Amino acid sequence: MEYLTEAAERSPGRILCCECGVPISPNPANICVACLRSKVDISQGIPKQVSISFCKQCQRYFQPPGTWIQCALESRELLALCLKKIKAPLSKVRLVDASFVWTEPHSKRLKVKLTVQKEVMNGAILQQVFVVDYVVQSQMCGDCHRVEAKDFWKAVVQVRQKTLHKKTFYYLEQLILKYGMHQNTLRIKEIHVADIDGSTFWSHPFNSLCHPKQLEEFIVMDCSIVRDLKRSAGAGMISKKHTLGEVWVQKTSEMNTDKQYFCRTHLGHLLNPGDLVLGFDLANCNLNDEHVNKMNADRVPDVVLIKKSYDRTKRQRRRNWKLKELARDRENMDTDDERQYQDFLEDLEEDEAIRKNINIYRDPAIPVESDTDDEGAPRISLAEMLEDLHISQDATVEVVAILCEFSRCSSEMFAPILFFVCFITENSCSQMCVLPKSDVMNKV
């Protein structure tokens, strides 16, 4: 007699959950899924409610930082946009699945169901499903805003300064003109900006010993170049544009006296006996400054020379260039503005570094002369000037018509293919170009 034995079915071993005692299959944490979820929330840190911007006019959604995109409801593009809103928190888990949960189209709500996984205790992988609610907020995009608003402006820029001169604003005006930043502006207004209160000033004081209105005119009596000067360590860089000189000067207002002042100046290469120069008279000035009071009196100069003075009337008469100006509203303008503007023009003539960022135009009403006059006053060379063209349409059509008439009279003999067209202004021929015959006929 033979016995047949059947193979015994093997079942995996089971263990008890260390928290609730329920029999479970072995896992690295030895905890049932219910107890593990009660202890660990892998969706922690992921926002459950997020806002998203939507433009009702063009039906587009806002994608940071500055893009508006067209997305249909429950589309892949809209799902990608929603996931980007929580991209940073999602980087801490593994995204397994994402899908929309249906909502009413007029509810202004989008629901996205996410399935994520994360490694928890002792290498156990926990998976969790949750829903993120997106609130759709209405926001008008920039394009629709420009269409709806007639006087739309993107920004209001205020430039302020507290000083006795306006050279900074004149220089800023030329930079705006050079780079065409005024073309999209609606209005430029110039007003007096306001005085700061005492508490603000004394909390952040800014002191100056002298201001431009305290400049006095001196006449140079004698000037000598300092050639052998011993410089100690830490003296700094040596300027190649200036020359150190020792000067004896006298005030033009004290010519009936024999009082003279001695000083050192950086204008040694420019000054000669008899020249006029502007400077500060520190010997007769009340300097109320704590840093100056700490200095040795022998170290404080009697006079500080600033720049050489030239005849302003001659400089204005011989100035064969001009600047463009912004069309702006002016309120409560001082009578001193013209003098300040002339100071700014003189600074441009004297400093090449300042005028390299400015468009300077030739003034055809002033004849071209040498770069320096008899007094040696610096001038802007013709190579640095631009042509300011103002071509009138009537003058252009008139010249083209004359040339076309010549073409009709001589077409059988010459049959010209190209025309040399001169655009003529009131004073001179300003531009010449070559045009095909067909283009000239079309212009007429």
PDB file of N, CA, C and O in Angstrom, residues 267-295:
ATOM      1  N   LEU A 267      45.731 123.198 -10.361  1.00  0.00           N
ATOM      2  CA  LEU A 267      45.587 123.868 -11.654  1.00  0.00           C
ATOM      3  C   LEU A 267      46.884 124.489 -12.138  1.00  0.00           C
ATOM      4  O   LEU A 267      46.874 125.459 -12.902  1.00  0.00           O
ATOM      5  N   GLY A 268      48.013 123.919 -11.707  1.00  0.00           N
ATOM      6  CA  GLY A 268      49.298 124.495 -12.085  1.00  0.00           C
ATOM      7  C   GLY A 268      49.546 124.508 -13.579  1.00  0.00           C
ATOM      8  O   GLY A 268      50.264 125.369 -14.092  1.00  0.00           O
ATOM      9  N   HIS A 269      48.981 123.599 -14.322  1.00  0.00           N
ATOM     10  CA  HIS A 269      49.187 123.518 -15.766  1.00  0.00           C
ATOM     11  C   HIS A 269      48.312 124.502 -16.533  1.00  0.00           C
ATOM     12  O   HIS A 269      48.478 124.671 -17.739  1.00  0.00           O
ATOM     13  N   LEU A 270      47.353 125.150 -15.866  1.00  0.00           N
ATOM     14  CA  LEU A 270      46.430 126.055 -16.542  1.00  0.00           C
ATOM     15  C   LEU A 270      46.660 127.523 -16.203  1.00  0.00           C
ATOM     16  O   LEU A 270      46.300 128.389 -17.000  1.00  0.00           O
ATOM     17  N   LEU A 271      47.213 127.804 -15.037  1.00  0.00           N
ATOM     18  CA  LEU A 271      47.265 129.173 -14.546  1.00  0.00           C
ATOM     19  C   LEU A 271      48.537 129.877 -14.966  1.00  0.00           C
ATOM     20  O   LEU A 271      49.633 129.296 -14.956  1.00  0.00           O
ATOM     21  N   ASN A 272      48.364 131.141 -15.312  1.00  0.00           N
ATOM     22  CA  ASN A 272      49.458 132.049 -15.633  1.00  0.00           C
ATOM     23  C   ASN A 272      49.181 133.384 -14.953  1.00  0.00           C
ATOM     24  O   ASN A 272      48.017 133.697 -14.623  1.00  0.00           O
ATOM     25  N   PRO A 273      50.213 134.198 -14.717  1.00  0.00           N
ATOM     26  CA  PRO A 273      49.988 135.511 -14.110  1.00  0.00           C
ATOM     27  C   PRO A 273      48.989 136.322 -14.929  1.00  0.00           C
ATOM     28  O   PRO A 273      49.072 136.421 -16.147  1.00  0.00           O
ATOM     29  N   GLY A 274      48.013 136.882 -14.227  1.00  0.00           N
ATOM     30  CA  GLY A 274      46.967 137.664 -14.881  1.00  0.00           C
ATOM     31  C   GLY A 274      45.685 136.898 -15.120  1.00  0.00           C
ATOM     32  O   GLY A 274      44.666 137.517 -15.456  1.00  0.00           O
ATOM     33  N   ASP A 275      45.671 135.557 -14.977  1.00  0.00           N
ATOM     34  CA  ASP A 275      44.454 134.762 -15.175  1.00  0.00           C
ATOM     35  C   ASP A 275      43.501 134.966 -14.007  1.00  0.00           C
ATOM     36  O   ASP A 275      43.902 135.256 -12.871  1.00  0.00           O
ATOM     37  N   LEU A 276      42.221 134.759 -14.283  1.00  0.00           N
ATOM     38  CA  LEU A 276      41.188 134.790 -13.254  1.00  0.00           C
ATOM     39  C   LEU A 276      40.835 133.370 -12.852  1.00  0.00           C
ATOM     40  O   LEU A 276      40.760 132.464 -13.698  1.00  0.00           O
ATOM     41  N   VAL A 277      40.608 133.162 -11.567  1.00  0.00           N
ATOM     42  CA  VAL A 277      40.328 131.824 -11.056  1.00  0.00           C
ATOM     43  C   VAL A 277      39.306 131.950  -9.936  1.00  0.00           C
ATOM     44  O   VAL A 277      39.258 132.962  -9.214  1.00  0.00           O
ATOM     45  N   LEU A 278      38.446 130.958  -9.809  1.00  0.00           N
ATOM     46  CA  LEU A 278      37.427 130.915  -8.764  1.00  0.00           C
ATOM     47  C   LEU A 278      37.893 130.020  -7.639  1.00  0.00           C
ATOM     48  O   LEU A 278      38.468 128.949  -7.878  1.00  0.00           O
ATOM     49  N   GLY A 279      37.629 130.438  -6.408  1.00  0.00           N
ATOM     50  CA  GLY A 279      38.052 129.646  -5.263  1.00  0.00           C
ATOM     51  C   GLY A 279      37.317 130.064  -4.003  1.00  0.00           C
ATOM     52  O   GLY A 279      36.521 131.012  -3.991  1.00  0.00           O
ATOM     53  N   PHE A 280      37.589 129.317  -2.916  1.00  0.00           N
ATOM     54  CA  PHE A 280      36.990 129.583  -1.613  1.00  0.00           C
ATOM     55  C   PHE A 280      38.007 130.283  -0.717  1.00  0.00           C
ATOM     56  O   PHE A 280      39.157 129.845  -0.605  1.00  0.00           O
ATOM     57  N   ASP A 281      37.562 131.341  -0.066  1.00  0.00           N
ATOM     58  CA  ASP A 281      38.409 132.096   0.856  1.00  0.00           C
ATOM     59  C   ASP A 281      38.207 131.528   2.253  1.00  0.00           C
ATOM     60  O   ASP A 281      37.307 131.955   2.992  1.00  0.00           O
ATOM     61  N   LEU A 282      39.034 130.567   2.626  1.00  0.00           N
ATOM     62  CA  LEU A 282      38.904 129.940   3.941  1.00  0.00           C
ATOM     63  C   LEU A 282      39.482 130.811   5.048  1.00  0.00           C
ATOM     64  O   LEU A 282      39.128 130.632   6.219  1.00  0.00           O
ATOM     65  N   ALA A 283      40.363 131.722   4.709  1.00  0.00           N
ATOM     66  CA  ALA A 283      40.972 132.565   5.733  1.00  0.00           C
ATOM     67  C   ALA A 283      39.945 133.505   6.362  1.00  0.00           C
ATOM     68  O   ALA A 283      40.034 133.812   7.566  1.00  0.00           O
ATOM     69  N   ASN A 284      39.004 133.966   5.597  1.00  0.00           N
ATOM     70  CA  ASN A 284      37.984 134.897   6.092  1.00  0.00           C
ATOM     71  C   ASN A 284      36.609 134.263   6.181  1.00  0.00           C
ATOM     72  O   ASN A 284      35.588 134.964   6.210  1.00  0.00           O
ATOM     73  N   CYS A 285      36.583 132.942   6.203  1.00  0.00           N
ATOM     74  CA  CYS A 285      35.306 132.218   6.248  1.00  0.00           C
ATOM     75  C   CYS A 285      35.136 131.580   7.626  1.00  0.00           C
ATOM     76  O   CYS A 285      36.097 131.081   8.222  1.00  0.00           O
ATOM     77  N   ASN A 286      33.912 131.586   8.112  1.00  0.00           N
ATOM     78  CA  ASN A 286      33.611 130.972   9.412  1.00  0.00           C
ATOM     79  C   ASN A 286      33.311 129.500   9.198  1.00  0.00           C
ATOM     80  O   ASN A 286      32.223 129.127   8.767  1.00  0.00           O
ATOM     81  N   LEU A 287      34.292 128.642   9.514  1.00  0.00           N
ATOM     82  CA  LEU A 287      34.157 127.202   9.312  1.00  0.00           C
ATOM     83  C   LEU A 287      33.737 126.552  10.631  1.00  0.00           C
ATOM     84  O   LEU A 287      34.547 126.388  11.547  1.00  0.00           O
ATOM     85  N   ASN A 288      32.487 126.218  10.722  1.00  0.00           N
ATOM     86  CA  ASN A 288      31.963 125.592  11.934  1.00  0.00           C
ATOM     87  C   ASN A 288      31.853 124.093  11.701  1.00  0.00           C
ATOM     88  O   ASN A 288      30.783 123.558  11.417  1.00  0.00           O
ATOM     89  N   ASP A 289      32.998 123.413  11.803  1.00  0.00           N
ATOM     90  CA  ASP A 289      33.037 121.978  11.547  1.00  0.00           C
ATOM     91  C   ASP A 289      33.967 121.332  12.568  1.00  0.00           C
ATOM     92  O   ASP A 289      35.089 121.817  12.820  1.00  0.00           O
ATOM     93  N   GLU A 290      33.527 120.237  13.161  1.00  0.00           N
ATOM     94  CA  GLU A 290      34.310 119.598  14.218  1.00  0.00           C
ATOM     95  C   GLU A 290      35.612 119.015  13.684  1.00  0.00           C
ATOM     96  O   GLU A 290      36.631 119.002  14.392  1.00  0.00           O
ATOM     97  N   HIS A 291      35.618 118.541  12.442  1.00  0.00           N
ATOM     98  CA  HIS A 291      36.842 117.966  11.885  1.00  0.00           C
ATOM     99  C   HIS A 291      37.867 119.053  11.576  1.00  0.00           C
ATOM    100  O   HIS A 291      39.074 118.852  11.799  1.00  0.00           O
ATOM    101  N   VAL A 292      37.409 120.220  11.098  1.00  0.00           N
ATOM    102  CA  VAL A 292      38.337 121.313  10.829  1.00  0.00           C
ATOM    103  C   VAL A 292      38.895 121.880  12.124  1.00  0.00           C
ATOM    104  O   VAL A 292      40.073 122.257  12.205  1.00  0.00           O
ATOM    105  N   ASN A 293      38.064 121.915  13.154  1.00  0.00           N
ATOM    106  CA  ASN A 293      38.525 122.450  14.434  1.00  0.00           C
ATOM    107  C   ASN A 293      39.628 121.601  15.055  1.00  0.00           C
ATOM    108  O   ASN A 293      40.450 122.099  15.824  1.00  0.00           O
ATOM    109  N   LYS A 294      39.653 120.302  14.726  1.00  0.00           N
ATOM    110  CA  LYS A 294      40.683 119.424  15.262  1.00  0.00           C
ATOM    111  C   LYS A 294      41.996 119.534  14.494  1.00  0.00           C
ATOM    112  O   LYS A 294      43.033 119.062  14.968  1.00  0.00           O
ATOM    113  N   MET A 295      41.976 120.139  13.315  1.00  0.00           N
ATOM    114  CA  MET A 295      43.178 120.254  12.498  1.00  0.00           C
ATOM    115  C   MET A 295      44.089 121.369  13.001  1.00  0.00           C
ATOM    116  O   MET A 295      43.640 122.335  13.631  1.00  0.00           O
TER     117      MET A 295
END
